[in-house]
Coordinates of C-alpha atoms and ligand atoms in Angstrom, one line a residue:
M804 CA 118.3 104.2 93.1
S805 CA 117.2 106.6 90.4
N806 CA 118.9 109.9 89.8
S807 CA 115.9 111.9 90.9
T808 CA 116.5 111.0 94.5
K809 CA 118.5 113.4 96.7
S810 CA 120.7 112.4 99.6
K811 CA 119.4 113.9 102.8
V812 CA 121.3 112.3 105.7
I813 CA 124.8 110.9 105.3
F814 CA 126.6 108.9 108.0
D815 CA 130.3 108.9 106.9
R816 CA 132.6 106.5 108.7
V817 CA 131.0 107.2 112.1
S818 CA 132.5 105.6 115.2
K819 CA 131.6 106.2 118.8
S820 CA 132.9 104.8 122.1
F821 CA 131.8 105.5 125.6
D822 CA 133.8 105.2 128.8
K823 CA 132.2 102.5 131.0
R824 CA 133.8 102.5 134.4
G825 CA 137.2 103.2 133.1
E826 CA 136.8 100.8 130.2
E827 CA 136.4 101.9 126.6
L828 CA 133.2 100.6 125.2
C829 CA 133.0 100.8 121.4
V830 CA 129.4 101.3 120.5
L831 CA 129.4 102.2 116.8
E832 CA 132.1 101.3 114.4
D833 CA 132.5 102.6 110.9
I834 CA 128.8 103.4 110.2
N835 CA 128.2 104.4 106.6
L836 CA 124.7 105.1 105.5
E837 CA 123.1 107.4 102.9
V838 CA 119.5 108.2 103.5
Q839 CA 117.5 109.7 100.6
E840 CA 115.1 112.7 101.0
G841 CA 111.6 111.4 101.8
E842 CA 112.9 108.0 102.6
F843 CA 111.6 105.9 105.6
I844 CA 114.5 104.1 107.2
C845 CA 114.2 101.6 110.0
L846 CA 117.2 100.9 112.2
L847 CA 116.8 97.4 113.5
G848 CA 119.0 95.6 116.0
P849 CA 119.2 94.1 119.5
S850 CA 119.2 96.1 122.7
G851 CA 122.4 98.0 123.3
C852 CA 123.7 97.8 119.7
G853 CA 123.8 101.6 119.3
K854 CA 120.5 102.5 117.6
S855 CA 119.7 105.4 119.9
T856 CA 123.3 106.5 119.8
M857 CA 123.0 106.7 116.0
L858 CA 120.0 109.0 116.3
N859 CA 121.6 111.1 119.0
I860 CA 124.6 111.7 116.8
A861 CA 122.4 112.6 113.8
G862 CA 120.3 114.8 116.0
G863 CA 123.4 116.7 117.3
F864 CA 123.1 115.5 120.9
E865 CA 126.3 113.4 120.8
R866 CA 129.5 113.9 118.8
P867 CA 131.1 111.0 116.9
D868 CA 134.7 110.2 117.8
T869 CA 135.5 109.8 114.1
G870 CA 133.6 110.5 110.9
S871 CA 130.6 112.8 110.5
V872 CA 126.9 113.0 109.9
T873 CA 125.7 115.6 107.4
I874 CA 122.1 116.7 106.6
D875 CA 121.8 118.5 103.3
G876 CA 125.5 118.6 103.1
V877 CA 125.9 120.4 106.4
E878 CA 127.8 118.7 109.3
I879 CA 125.7 118.2 112.4
V880 CA 127.4 119.6 115.5
E881 CA 124.5 120.6 117.7
P882 CA 120.7 120.1 118.0
S883 CA 118.4 122.2 115.9
D884 CA 114.6 122.9 115.9
K885 CA 114.5 121.5 112.3
R886 CA 115.3 118.0 113.6
V887 CA 112.7 116.6 115.9
F888 CA 112.6 113.5 118.0
V889 CA 109.6 111.4 118.8
F890 CA 109.9 109.0 121.7
Q891 CA 107.3 107.0 123.6
E892 CA 104.1 108.7 124.7
Y893 CA 105.6 110.4 127.7
G894 CA 107.1 113.0 125.5
I895 CA 104.2 115.4 125.6
F896 CA 103.6 117.9 128.4
P897 CA 100.9 116.8 130.8
W898 CA 100.0 120.4 131.9
A899 CA 99.4 121.6 128.3
S900 CA 96.3 120.9 126.1
V901 CA 96.7 119.1 122.8
W902 CA 96.6 122.5 121.0
D903 CA 99.3 124.0 123.3
N904 CA 101.5 120.9 123.0
V905 CA 101.4 121.1 119.2
C906 CA 102.1 124.9 119.3
L907 CA 105.2 124.5 121.6
G908 CA 107.6 124.2 118.7
L909 CA 105.9 127.1 116.9
R910 CA 106.6 129.9 119.3
K911 CA 108.6 131.9 116.8
V912 CA 105.8 131.6 114.1
P913 CA 103.4 134.5 113.8
R914 CA 100.0 133.9 115.4
A915 CA 97.8 133.5 112.4
E916 CA 100.3 131.1 110.7
R917 CA 100.8 129.2 113.9
D918 CA 97.0 128.7 114.3
R919 CA 96.7 127.5 110.7
V920 CA 99.6 125.0 111.0
A921 CA 98.5 123.7 114.4
Q922 CA 94.9 123.0 113.2
E923 CA 96.2 121.5 110.0
T924 CA 98.5 119.1 111.8
I925 CA 95.9 118.2 114.4
D926 CA 93.5 117.3 111.6
L927 CA 96.2 115.4 109.8
V928 CA 96.9 113.1 112.8
G929 CA 93.2 112.5 113.3
L930 CA 92.7 114.6 116.6
T931 CA 90.1 117.1 115.3
G932 CA 87.8 117.9 118.2
F933 CA 90.4 117.1 120.9
E934 CA 92.2 120.4 120.7
K935 CA 91.3 121.5 124.2
A936 CA 91.8 118.0 125.8
Y937 CA 94.7 117.4 128.2
P938 CA 97.0 114.4 127.9
M939 CA 95.4 112.6 130.9
E940 CA 92.1 112.6 129.1
L941 CA 93.6 110.8 126.1
S942 CA 94.4 107.1 125.3
G943 CA 98.0 106.1 124.7
G944 CA 97.5 106.1 120.9
M945 CA 96.0 109.5 121.0
K946 CA 98.9 110.8 123.1
Q947 CA 101.3 109.4 120.5
R948 CA 99.3 111.2 117.8
V949 CA 99.9 114.4 119.7
E950 CA 103.7 113.7 119.7
V951 CA 103.6 113.0 115.9
A952 CA 101.6 116.3 115.4
R953 CA 104.1 118.3 117.4
A954 CA 106.9 116.9 115.4
L955 CA 105.3 117.5 112.0
A956 CA 104.1 121.0 112.9
V957 CA 107.7 122.4 112.8
K958 CA 108.1 121.1 109.2
P959 CA 111.2 119.3 110.2
D960 CA 114.1 118.3 107.9
V961 CA 114.2 114.9 109.5
I962 CA 112.1 113.1 112.0
F963 CA 113.9 110.8 114.4
M964 CA 111.6 108.2 116.0
D965 CA 113.0 106.1 118.8
E966 CA 110.7 103.1 119.5
P967 CA 107.8 105.5 119.5
F968 CA 105.1 102.9 119.7
G969 CA 106.9 100.6 122.3
A970 CA 104.5 101.5 125.1
L971 CA 101.3 100.9 123.2
D972 CA 99.2 97.8 123.2
S973 CA 99.6 95.6 120.1
L974 CA 96.3 96.6 118.4
T975 CA 97.0 100.3 118.9
R976 CA 100.5 99.8 117.7
L977 CA 99.2 98.3 114.4
T978 CA 96.8 101.3 114.0
M979 CA 99.6 103.8 114.6
R980 CA 101.9 102.1 112.1
S981 CA 99.3 102.4 109.3
E982 CA 98.5 106.0 110.5
L983 CA 102.1 106.9 110.3
I984 CA 102.4 105.5 106.8
R985 CA 99.3 107.5 105.7
I986 CA 100.8 110.7 107.1
W987 CA 104.3 110.0 105.7
K988 CA 102.8 109.4 102.2
Q989 CA 101.0 112.7 102.4
E990 CA 103.9 114.8 103.8
K991 CA 106.9 112.8 102.7
P992 CA 109.3 113.7 105.6
T993 CA 112.6 111.8 105.9
I994 CA 112.2 109.4 108.8
L995 CA 114.8 107.5 110.8
F996 CA 112.8 105.1 112.9
V997 CA 114.4 102.9 115.6
T998 CA 112.9 99.6 116.5
H999 CA 113.8 96.1 117.7
D1000 CA 110.6 94.7 116.3
V1001 CA 111.1 92.8 113.1
D1002 CA 107.5 93.0 112.0
E1003 CA 107.4 96.7 112.7
S1004 CA 110.4 97.3 110.5
I1005 CA 108.9 95.4 107.6
Q1006 CA 105.6 97.1 107.9
L1007 CA 107.1 100.6 107.8
A1008 CA 110.4 100.9 106.0
D1009 CA 111.6 101.5 102.5
R1010 CA 114.9 100.1 103.7
I1011 CA 115.9 98.3 106.9
V1012 CA 119.3 98.9 108.3
V1013 CA 120.2 95.9 110.4
L1014 CA 122.8 96.5 113.1
S1015 CA 124.9 93.9 114.9
S1016 CA 126.0 94.5 118.4
R1017 CA 129.3 95.3 120.2
P1018 CA 130.4 97.2 118.4
G1019 CA 127.4 98.2 116.4
R1020 CA 128.1 97.7 112.7
I1021 CA 125.8 97.6 109.8
A1022 CA 125.2 93.9 109.1
A1023 CA 123.0 94.5 106.1
I1024 CA 120.6 96.9 104.4
I1025 CA 117.4 95.3 103.3
D1026 CA 115.2 96.8 100.6
V1027 CA 111.5 96.4 101.3
D1028 CA 110.1 96.7 97.9
L1029 CA 106.4 96.1 98.8
A1030 CA 103.5 98.5 98.3
H1031 CA 101.5 99.9 101.2
P1032 CA 99.4 98.6 102.9
R1033 CA 101.7 95.6 103.2
D1034 CA 100.2 92.2 103.1
L1035 CA 101.6 90.5 106.2
A1036 CA 100.6 87.1 104.8
S1037 CA 102.5 87.4 101.5
E1038 CA 105.4 85.3 100.5
Q1039 CA 107.7 88.2 100.0
Y1040 CA 106.9 89.4 103.5
S1041 CA 107.9 86.1 105.1
K1042 CA 111.0 85.9 103.0
I1043 CA 112.2 89.3 104.3
K1044 CA 111.2 88.2 107.8
G1045 CA 113.3 85.1 107.5
E1046 CA 116.2 87.0 106.2
L1047 CA 116.1 89.5 109.1
Y1048 CA 115.8 86.8 111.7
E1049 CA 118.8 85.1 110.2
L1050 CA 120.8 88.3 110.3
L1051 CA 119.8 88.8 113.9
G1052 CA 120.8 85.3 114.8
V1053 CA 117.4 84.1 115.7
K1054 CA 116.5 80.5 114.9
D1055 CA 113.1 78.7 114.8
W1056 CA 111.1 81.9 114.5
G1057 CA 108.4 80.5 112.2
Ligands
ATP2109 N1 126.0 108.7 127.2 C1 126.4 107.5 127.4 N2 127.4 107.2 128.2 C2 127.9 106.0 128.4 N3 127.4 104.9 127.8 C3 126.4 105.1 126.9 C4 125.9 106.4 126.7 N4 124.9 106.2 125.7 C5 124.8 104.9 125.4 N5 125.7 104.2 126.1 C6 126.0 102.8 126.0 O1 126.1 102.5 124.6 C7 125.5 101.3 124.3 C8 124.5 101.5 123.2 O2 123.4 102.2 123.7 P1 122.2 102.7 122.8 O3 121.3 103.4 123.7 O4 122.6 103.4 121.6 O5 121.6 101.3 122.4 P2 120.2 100.9 121.7 O6 120.5 100.1 120.5 O7 119.4 102.1 121.5 O8 119.5 99.9 122.8 P3 117.9 99.7 123.2 O9 117.3 98.9 122.1 O10 118.0 99.0 124.5 O11 117.3 101.1 123.3 C9 124.9 100.7 125.6 O12 125.8 99.8 126.1 C10 124.9 101.9 126.5 O13 125.0 101.6 127.8
MG2110 MG1 117.6 102.8 122.3

């Protein structure tokens, strides 16, 4: 990595156990990861390997048993408005319009500035003209755009995305991936994106962090050195795909 990059999020020897009916369940063990500013990282791994727990620790919702997570050199000990989460489409408020949903994180921002930022982000995610619409009037993909707009509007330090497109149909999911890349290239936020979808990780990430389960450890970090939009039929793409499936212990995928 060149010297011009700056470390944004650092996981330093993070371990975490939960108590499961009297038994100690080690979920994450010795996680070390340095995420650069503006980088798009995918956390990939099987169900239950601790992906969401990693995000929850970095977001300040859980404390690690040992080690620490720092963002811009500051240890994370509690949630903050500057770190936003995007989940599946149910994250937006059904009783609020698109406009009001996007403005929810901007309550402390002066009115004129808030209006400007809200319109700018709504335009950015491609929802111009739907400002007054309510979630029930929107498709799944459009609701997800509202979520992304709400996250971007607060100019977050880091965006945590936990399987945000999991509830969408496969075509909408593809569109949302390319839309997310378009937005990310324009705004360059640092993104930690959780998925268990191998293709999704190769389509999105600068680097893919592959987690193994029980306890969750980093099995490998794979660079995806391919320009966007990525050619899913290319040889490099299949090579990375094969590598990931092997790391995940899946045979006969091709
Ligand atoms: N607050 C908690 N209390 C007790 N156990 C927990 C808690 N949070 C997570 N766990 C356990 O830790 C393990 C890892 O959970 P986590 O949600 O991080 O996995 P994941 O990789 O996100 O899985 P999935 O892909 O299914 O979302 C699971 O066995 C889960 O039951
Ligand atoms: Mg999860």
